[in-house]
PDB file of C-alpha atoms in Angstrom:
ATOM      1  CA  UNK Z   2     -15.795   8.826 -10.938  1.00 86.00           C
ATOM      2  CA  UNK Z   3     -17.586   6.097 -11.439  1.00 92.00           C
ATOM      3  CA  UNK Z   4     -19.395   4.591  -8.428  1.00 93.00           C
ATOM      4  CA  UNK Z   5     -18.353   1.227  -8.582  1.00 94.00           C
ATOM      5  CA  UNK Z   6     -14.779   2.774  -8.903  1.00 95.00           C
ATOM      6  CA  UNK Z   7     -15.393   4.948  -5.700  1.00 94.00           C
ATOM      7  CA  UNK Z   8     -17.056   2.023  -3.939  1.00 94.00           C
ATOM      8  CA  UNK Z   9     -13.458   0.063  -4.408  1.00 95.00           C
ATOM      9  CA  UNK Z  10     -11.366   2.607  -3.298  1.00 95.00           C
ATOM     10  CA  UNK Z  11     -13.651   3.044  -0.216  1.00 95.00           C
ATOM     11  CA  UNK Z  12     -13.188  -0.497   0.619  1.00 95.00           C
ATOM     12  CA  UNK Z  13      -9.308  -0.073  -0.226  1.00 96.00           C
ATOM     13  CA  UNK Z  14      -9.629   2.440   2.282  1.00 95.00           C
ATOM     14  CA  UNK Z  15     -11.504   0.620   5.052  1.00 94.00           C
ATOM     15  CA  UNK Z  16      -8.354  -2.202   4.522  1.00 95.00           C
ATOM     16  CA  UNK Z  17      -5.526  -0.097   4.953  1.00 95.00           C
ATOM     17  CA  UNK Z  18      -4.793  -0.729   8.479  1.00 94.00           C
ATOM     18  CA  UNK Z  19      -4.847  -4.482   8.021  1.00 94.00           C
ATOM     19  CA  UNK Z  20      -2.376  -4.372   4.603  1.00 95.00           C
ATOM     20  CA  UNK Z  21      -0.115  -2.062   6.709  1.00 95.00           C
ATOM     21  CA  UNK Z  22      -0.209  -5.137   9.949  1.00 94.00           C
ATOM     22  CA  UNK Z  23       0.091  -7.737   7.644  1.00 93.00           C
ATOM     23  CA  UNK Z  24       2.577  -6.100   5.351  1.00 94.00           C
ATOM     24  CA  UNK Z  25       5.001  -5.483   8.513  1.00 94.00           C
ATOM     25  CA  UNK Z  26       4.630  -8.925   9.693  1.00 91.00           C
ATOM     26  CA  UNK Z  27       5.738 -10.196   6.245  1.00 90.00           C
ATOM     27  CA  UNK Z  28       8.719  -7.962   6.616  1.00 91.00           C
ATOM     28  CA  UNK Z  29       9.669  -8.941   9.481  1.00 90.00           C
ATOM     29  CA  UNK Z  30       9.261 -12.806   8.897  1.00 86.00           C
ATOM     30  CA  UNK Z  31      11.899 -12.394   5.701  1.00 84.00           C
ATOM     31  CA  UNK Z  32      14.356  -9.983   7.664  1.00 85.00           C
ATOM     32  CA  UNK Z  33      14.432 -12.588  10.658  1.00 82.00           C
ATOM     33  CA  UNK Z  34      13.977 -15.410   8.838  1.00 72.00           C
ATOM     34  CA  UNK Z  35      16.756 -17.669   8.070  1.00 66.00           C
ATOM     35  CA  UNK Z  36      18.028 -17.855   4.073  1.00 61.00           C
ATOM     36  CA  UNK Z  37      16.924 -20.381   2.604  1.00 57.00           C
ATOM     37  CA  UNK Z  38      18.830 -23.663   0.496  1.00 53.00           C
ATOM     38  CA  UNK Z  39      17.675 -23.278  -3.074  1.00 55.00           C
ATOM     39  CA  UNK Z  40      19.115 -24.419  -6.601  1.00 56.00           C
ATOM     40  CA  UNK Z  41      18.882 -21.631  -9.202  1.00 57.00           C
ATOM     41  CA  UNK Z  42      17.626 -22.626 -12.626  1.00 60.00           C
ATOM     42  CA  UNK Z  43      18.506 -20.018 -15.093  1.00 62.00           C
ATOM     43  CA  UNK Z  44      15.407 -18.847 -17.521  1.00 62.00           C
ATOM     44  CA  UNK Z  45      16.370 -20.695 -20.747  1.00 64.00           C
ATOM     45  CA  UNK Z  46      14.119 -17.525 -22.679  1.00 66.00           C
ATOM     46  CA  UNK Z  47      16.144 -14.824 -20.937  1.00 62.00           C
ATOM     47  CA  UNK Z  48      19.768 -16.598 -20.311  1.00 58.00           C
ATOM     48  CA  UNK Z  49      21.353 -12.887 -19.413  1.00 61.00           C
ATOM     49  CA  UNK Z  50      18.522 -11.782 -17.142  1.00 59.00           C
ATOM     50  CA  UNK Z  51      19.746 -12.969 -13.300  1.00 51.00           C
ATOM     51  CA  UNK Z  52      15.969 -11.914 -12.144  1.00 57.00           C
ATOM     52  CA  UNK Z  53      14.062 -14.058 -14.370  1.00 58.00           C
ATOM     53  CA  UNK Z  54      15.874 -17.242 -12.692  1.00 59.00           C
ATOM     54  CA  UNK Z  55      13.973 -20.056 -11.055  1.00 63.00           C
ATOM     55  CA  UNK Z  56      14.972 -20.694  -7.481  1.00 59.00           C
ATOM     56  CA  UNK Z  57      13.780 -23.958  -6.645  1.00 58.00           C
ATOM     57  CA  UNK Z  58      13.819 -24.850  -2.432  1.00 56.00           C
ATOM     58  CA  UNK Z  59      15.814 -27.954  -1.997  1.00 55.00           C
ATOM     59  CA  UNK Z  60      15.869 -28.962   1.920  1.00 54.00           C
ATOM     60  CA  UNK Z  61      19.410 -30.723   1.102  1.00 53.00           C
ATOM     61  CA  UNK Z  62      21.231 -28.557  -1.465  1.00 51.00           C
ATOM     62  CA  UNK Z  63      25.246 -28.826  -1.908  1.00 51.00           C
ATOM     63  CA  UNK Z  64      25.393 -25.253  -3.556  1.00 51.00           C
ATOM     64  CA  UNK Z  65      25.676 -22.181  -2.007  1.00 52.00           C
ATOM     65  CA  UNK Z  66      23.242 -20.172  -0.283  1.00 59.00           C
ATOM     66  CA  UNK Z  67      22.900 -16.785  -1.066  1.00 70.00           C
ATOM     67  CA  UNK Z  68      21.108 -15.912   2.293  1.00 73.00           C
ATOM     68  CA  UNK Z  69      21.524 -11.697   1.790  1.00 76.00           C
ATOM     69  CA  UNK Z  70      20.236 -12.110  -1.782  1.00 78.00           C
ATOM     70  CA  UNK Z  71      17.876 -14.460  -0.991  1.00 79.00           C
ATOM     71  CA  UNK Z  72      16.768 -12.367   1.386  1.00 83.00           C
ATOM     72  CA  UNK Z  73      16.514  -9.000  -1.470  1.00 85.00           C
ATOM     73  CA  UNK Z  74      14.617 -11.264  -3.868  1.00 85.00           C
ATOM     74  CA  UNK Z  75      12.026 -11.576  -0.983  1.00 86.00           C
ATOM     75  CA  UNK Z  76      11.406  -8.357  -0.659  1.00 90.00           C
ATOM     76  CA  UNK Z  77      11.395  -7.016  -3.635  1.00 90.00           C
ATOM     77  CA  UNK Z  78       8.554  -9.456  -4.085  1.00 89.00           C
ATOM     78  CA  UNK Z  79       6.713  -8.461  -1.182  1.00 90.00           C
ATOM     79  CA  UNK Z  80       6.736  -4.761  -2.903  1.00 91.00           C
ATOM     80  CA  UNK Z  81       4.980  -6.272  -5.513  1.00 91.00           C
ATOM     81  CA  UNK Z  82       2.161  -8.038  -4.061  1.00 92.00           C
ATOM     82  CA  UNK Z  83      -1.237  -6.544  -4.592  1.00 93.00           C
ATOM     83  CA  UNK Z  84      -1.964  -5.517  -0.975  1.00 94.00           C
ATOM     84  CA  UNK Z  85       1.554  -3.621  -0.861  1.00 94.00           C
ATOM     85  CA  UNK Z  86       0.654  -1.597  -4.055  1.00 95.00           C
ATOM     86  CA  UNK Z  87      -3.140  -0.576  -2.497  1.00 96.00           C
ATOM     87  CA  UNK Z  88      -1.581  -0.050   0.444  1.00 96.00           C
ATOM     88  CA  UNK Z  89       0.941   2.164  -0.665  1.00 96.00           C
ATOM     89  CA  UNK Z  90      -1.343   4.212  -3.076  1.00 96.00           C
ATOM     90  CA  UNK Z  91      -3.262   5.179  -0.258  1.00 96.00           C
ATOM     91  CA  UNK Z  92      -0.194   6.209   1.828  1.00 96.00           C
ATOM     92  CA  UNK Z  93       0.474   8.421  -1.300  1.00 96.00           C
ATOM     93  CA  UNK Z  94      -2.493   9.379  -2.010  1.00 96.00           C
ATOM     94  CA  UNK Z  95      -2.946  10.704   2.005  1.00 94.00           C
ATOM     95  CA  UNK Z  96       0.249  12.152   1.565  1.00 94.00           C
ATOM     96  CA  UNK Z  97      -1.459  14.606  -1.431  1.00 93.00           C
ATOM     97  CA  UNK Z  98      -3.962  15.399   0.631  1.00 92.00           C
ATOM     98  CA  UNK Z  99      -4.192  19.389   1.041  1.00 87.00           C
ATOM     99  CA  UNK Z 100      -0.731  20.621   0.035  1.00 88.00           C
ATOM    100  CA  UNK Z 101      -1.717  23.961  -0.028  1.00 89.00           C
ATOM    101  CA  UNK Z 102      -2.182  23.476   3.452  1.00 89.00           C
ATOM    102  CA  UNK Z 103      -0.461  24.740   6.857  1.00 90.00           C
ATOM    103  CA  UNK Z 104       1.827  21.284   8.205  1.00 90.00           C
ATOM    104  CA  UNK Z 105      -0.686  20.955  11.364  1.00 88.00           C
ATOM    105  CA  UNK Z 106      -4.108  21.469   9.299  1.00 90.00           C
ATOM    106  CA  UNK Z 107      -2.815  19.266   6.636  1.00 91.00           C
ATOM    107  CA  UNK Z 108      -2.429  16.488   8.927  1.00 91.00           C
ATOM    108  CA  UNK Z 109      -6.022  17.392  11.134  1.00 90.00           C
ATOM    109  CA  UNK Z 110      -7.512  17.342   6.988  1.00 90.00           C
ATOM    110  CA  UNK Z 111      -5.787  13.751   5.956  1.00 92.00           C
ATOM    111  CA  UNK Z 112      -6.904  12.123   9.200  1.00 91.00           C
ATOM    112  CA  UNK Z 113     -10.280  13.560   9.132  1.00 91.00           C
ATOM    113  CA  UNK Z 114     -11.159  12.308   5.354  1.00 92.00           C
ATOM    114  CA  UNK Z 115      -9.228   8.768   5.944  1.00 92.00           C
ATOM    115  CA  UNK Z 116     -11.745   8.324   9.298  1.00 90.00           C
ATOM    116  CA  UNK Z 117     -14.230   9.539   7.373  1.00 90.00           C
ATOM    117  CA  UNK Z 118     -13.588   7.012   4.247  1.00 91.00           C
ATOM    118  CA  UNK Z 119     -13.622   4.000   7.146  1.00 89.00           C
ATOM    119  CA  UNK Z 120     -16.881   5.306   8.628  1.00 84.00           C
ATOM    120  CA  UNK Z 121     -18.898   8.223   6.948  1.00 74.00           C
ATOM    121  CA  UNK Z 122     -21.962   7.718   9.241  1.00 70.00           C
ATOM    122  CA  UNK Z 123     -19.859   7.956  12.076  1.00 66.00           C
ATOM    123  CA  UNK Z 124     -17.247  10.493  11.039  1.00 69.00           C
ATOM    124  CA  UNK Z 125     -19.512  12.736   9.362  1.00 72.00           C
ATOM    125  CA  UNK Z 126     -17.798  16.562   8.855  1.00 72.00           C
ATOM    126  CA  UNK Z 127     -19.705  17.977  11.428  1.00 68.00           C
ATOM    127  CA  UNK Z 128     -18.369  15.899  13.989  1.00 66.00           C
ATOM    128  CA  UNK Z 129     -15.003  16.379  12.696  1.00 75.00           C
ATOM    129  CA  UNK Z 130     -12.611  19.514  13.967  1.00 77.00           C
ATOM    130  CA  UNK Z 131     -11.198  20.305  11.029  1.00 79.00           C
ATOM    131  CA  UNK Z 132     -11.007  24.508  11.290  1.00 81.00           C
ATOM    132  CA  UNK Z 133     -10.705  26.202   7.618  1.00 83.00           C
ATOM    133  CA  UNK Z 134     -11.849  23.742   5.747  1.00 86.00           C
ATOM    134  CA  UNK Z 135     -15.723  24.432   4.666  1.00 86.00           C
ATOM    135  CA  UNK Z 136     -18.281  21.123   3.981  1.00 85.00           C
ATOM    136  CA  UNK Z 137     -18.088  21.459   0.084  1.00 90.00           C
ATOM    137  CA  UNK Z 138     -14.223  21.629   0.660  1.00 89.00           C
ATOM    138  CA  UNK Z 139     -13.786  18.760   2.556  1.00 88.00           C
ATOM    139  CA  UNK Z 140     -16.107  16.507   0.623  1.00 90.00           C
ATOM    140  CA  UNK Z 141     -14.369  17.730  -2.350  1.00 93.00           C
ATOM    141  CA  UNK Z 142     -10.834  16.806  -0.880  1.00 92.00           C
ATOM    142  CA  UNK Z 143     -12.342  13.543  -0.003  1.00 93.00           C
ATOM    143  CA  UNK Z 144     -13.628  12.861  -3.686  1.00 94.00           C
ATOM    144  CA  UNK Z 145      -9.974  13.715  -5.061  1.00 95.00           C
ATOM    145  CA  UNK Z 146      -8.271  11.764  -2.709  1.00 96.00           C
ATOM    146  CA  UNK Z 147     -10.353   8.673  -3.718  1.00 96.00           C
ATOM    147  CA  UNK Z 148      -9.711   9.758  -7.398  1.00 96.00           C
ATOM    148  CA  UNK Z 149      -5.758   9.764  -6.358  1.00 96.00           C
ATOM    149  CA  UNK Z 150      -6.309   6.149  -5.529  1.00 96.00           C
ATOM    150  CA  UNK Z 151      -8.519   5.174  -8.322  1.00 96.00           C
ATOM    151  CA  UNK Z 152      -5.685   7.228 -10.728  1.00 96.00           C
ATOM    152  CA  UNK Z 153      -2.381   5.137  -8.634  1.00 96.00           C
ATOM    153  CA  UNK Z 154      -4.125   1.841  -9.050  1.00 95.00           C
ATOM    154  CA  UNK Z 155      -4.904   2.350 -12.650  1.00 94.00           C
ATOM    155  CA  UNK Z 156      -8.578   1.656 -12.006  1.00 93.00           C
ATOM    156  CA  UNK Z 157      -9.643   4.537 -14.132  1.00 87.00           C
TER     157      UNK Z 157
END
């Protein structure tokens, strides 16, 4: 991999925690939020498409407000943002991590490498009780679950 590539998914890596805050708080704010009063422009280029519409805010609109929809749209959006996608590569990426793997050293092995992609001077293997797993197998495991990410994010 190349190391600009690796570098990225390091860094990807290193954000996860705040994507996963932010991306919770951005749930939340649609799910509580109120529905808001829009006017809905159909796509002249794709009349039959209902998801290519406009929806334009209006603070004082006589139609109807589709707060439930509304509401869908939002989210489906927010599943679509950059941050959501890295975020969720690494979640499925972590989730690959050593499937060969007993449940309980599978876990010990995914939280190891993930502290040890936020901090490799400080997480180092040695330091790390992971029992089975040699150096050259972690580090490898590490590599392929940055290669996972690289591979889910189409950065490869």
């Amino acid at each position: 991999m190349p190391d600009d590539v690796r570098a990225t998914c390091i860094q990807i890596v290193r954000g996860y925690d705040r994507r996963v805050r932010e991306y919770y708080n951005r749930r939340r704010e649609i799910i509580d939020g109120t529905g808001q009063n829009y006017s809905v422009m159909p796509d002249p280029e794709h009349p039959e498409d209902w998801r290519k519409d406009s929806r334009v805010f209006s603070p004082v609109c006589h139609g109807a407000s589709r707060v439930g929809e509304d509401k869908a749209m939002r989210l489906i959006g927010l599943e679509e943002l950059p941050d959501t996608k890295r975020m969720r590569a690494v979640e499925d990426a972590r989730a690959a991590i050593g499937a060969d793997l007993p449940d309980a050293m599978r876990r010990k092995l995914a939280d190891a490498i993930m502290l040890s992609c936020k901090s490799g001077k400080k997480y180092r293997y040695e330091i790390q009780d992971v029992e089975g797993i040699g150096r050259t197998d972690f580090y490898t495991r590490r590599s392929m679950f940055l290669f996972d990410i690289a591979r889910r994010l189409n950065l490869l």
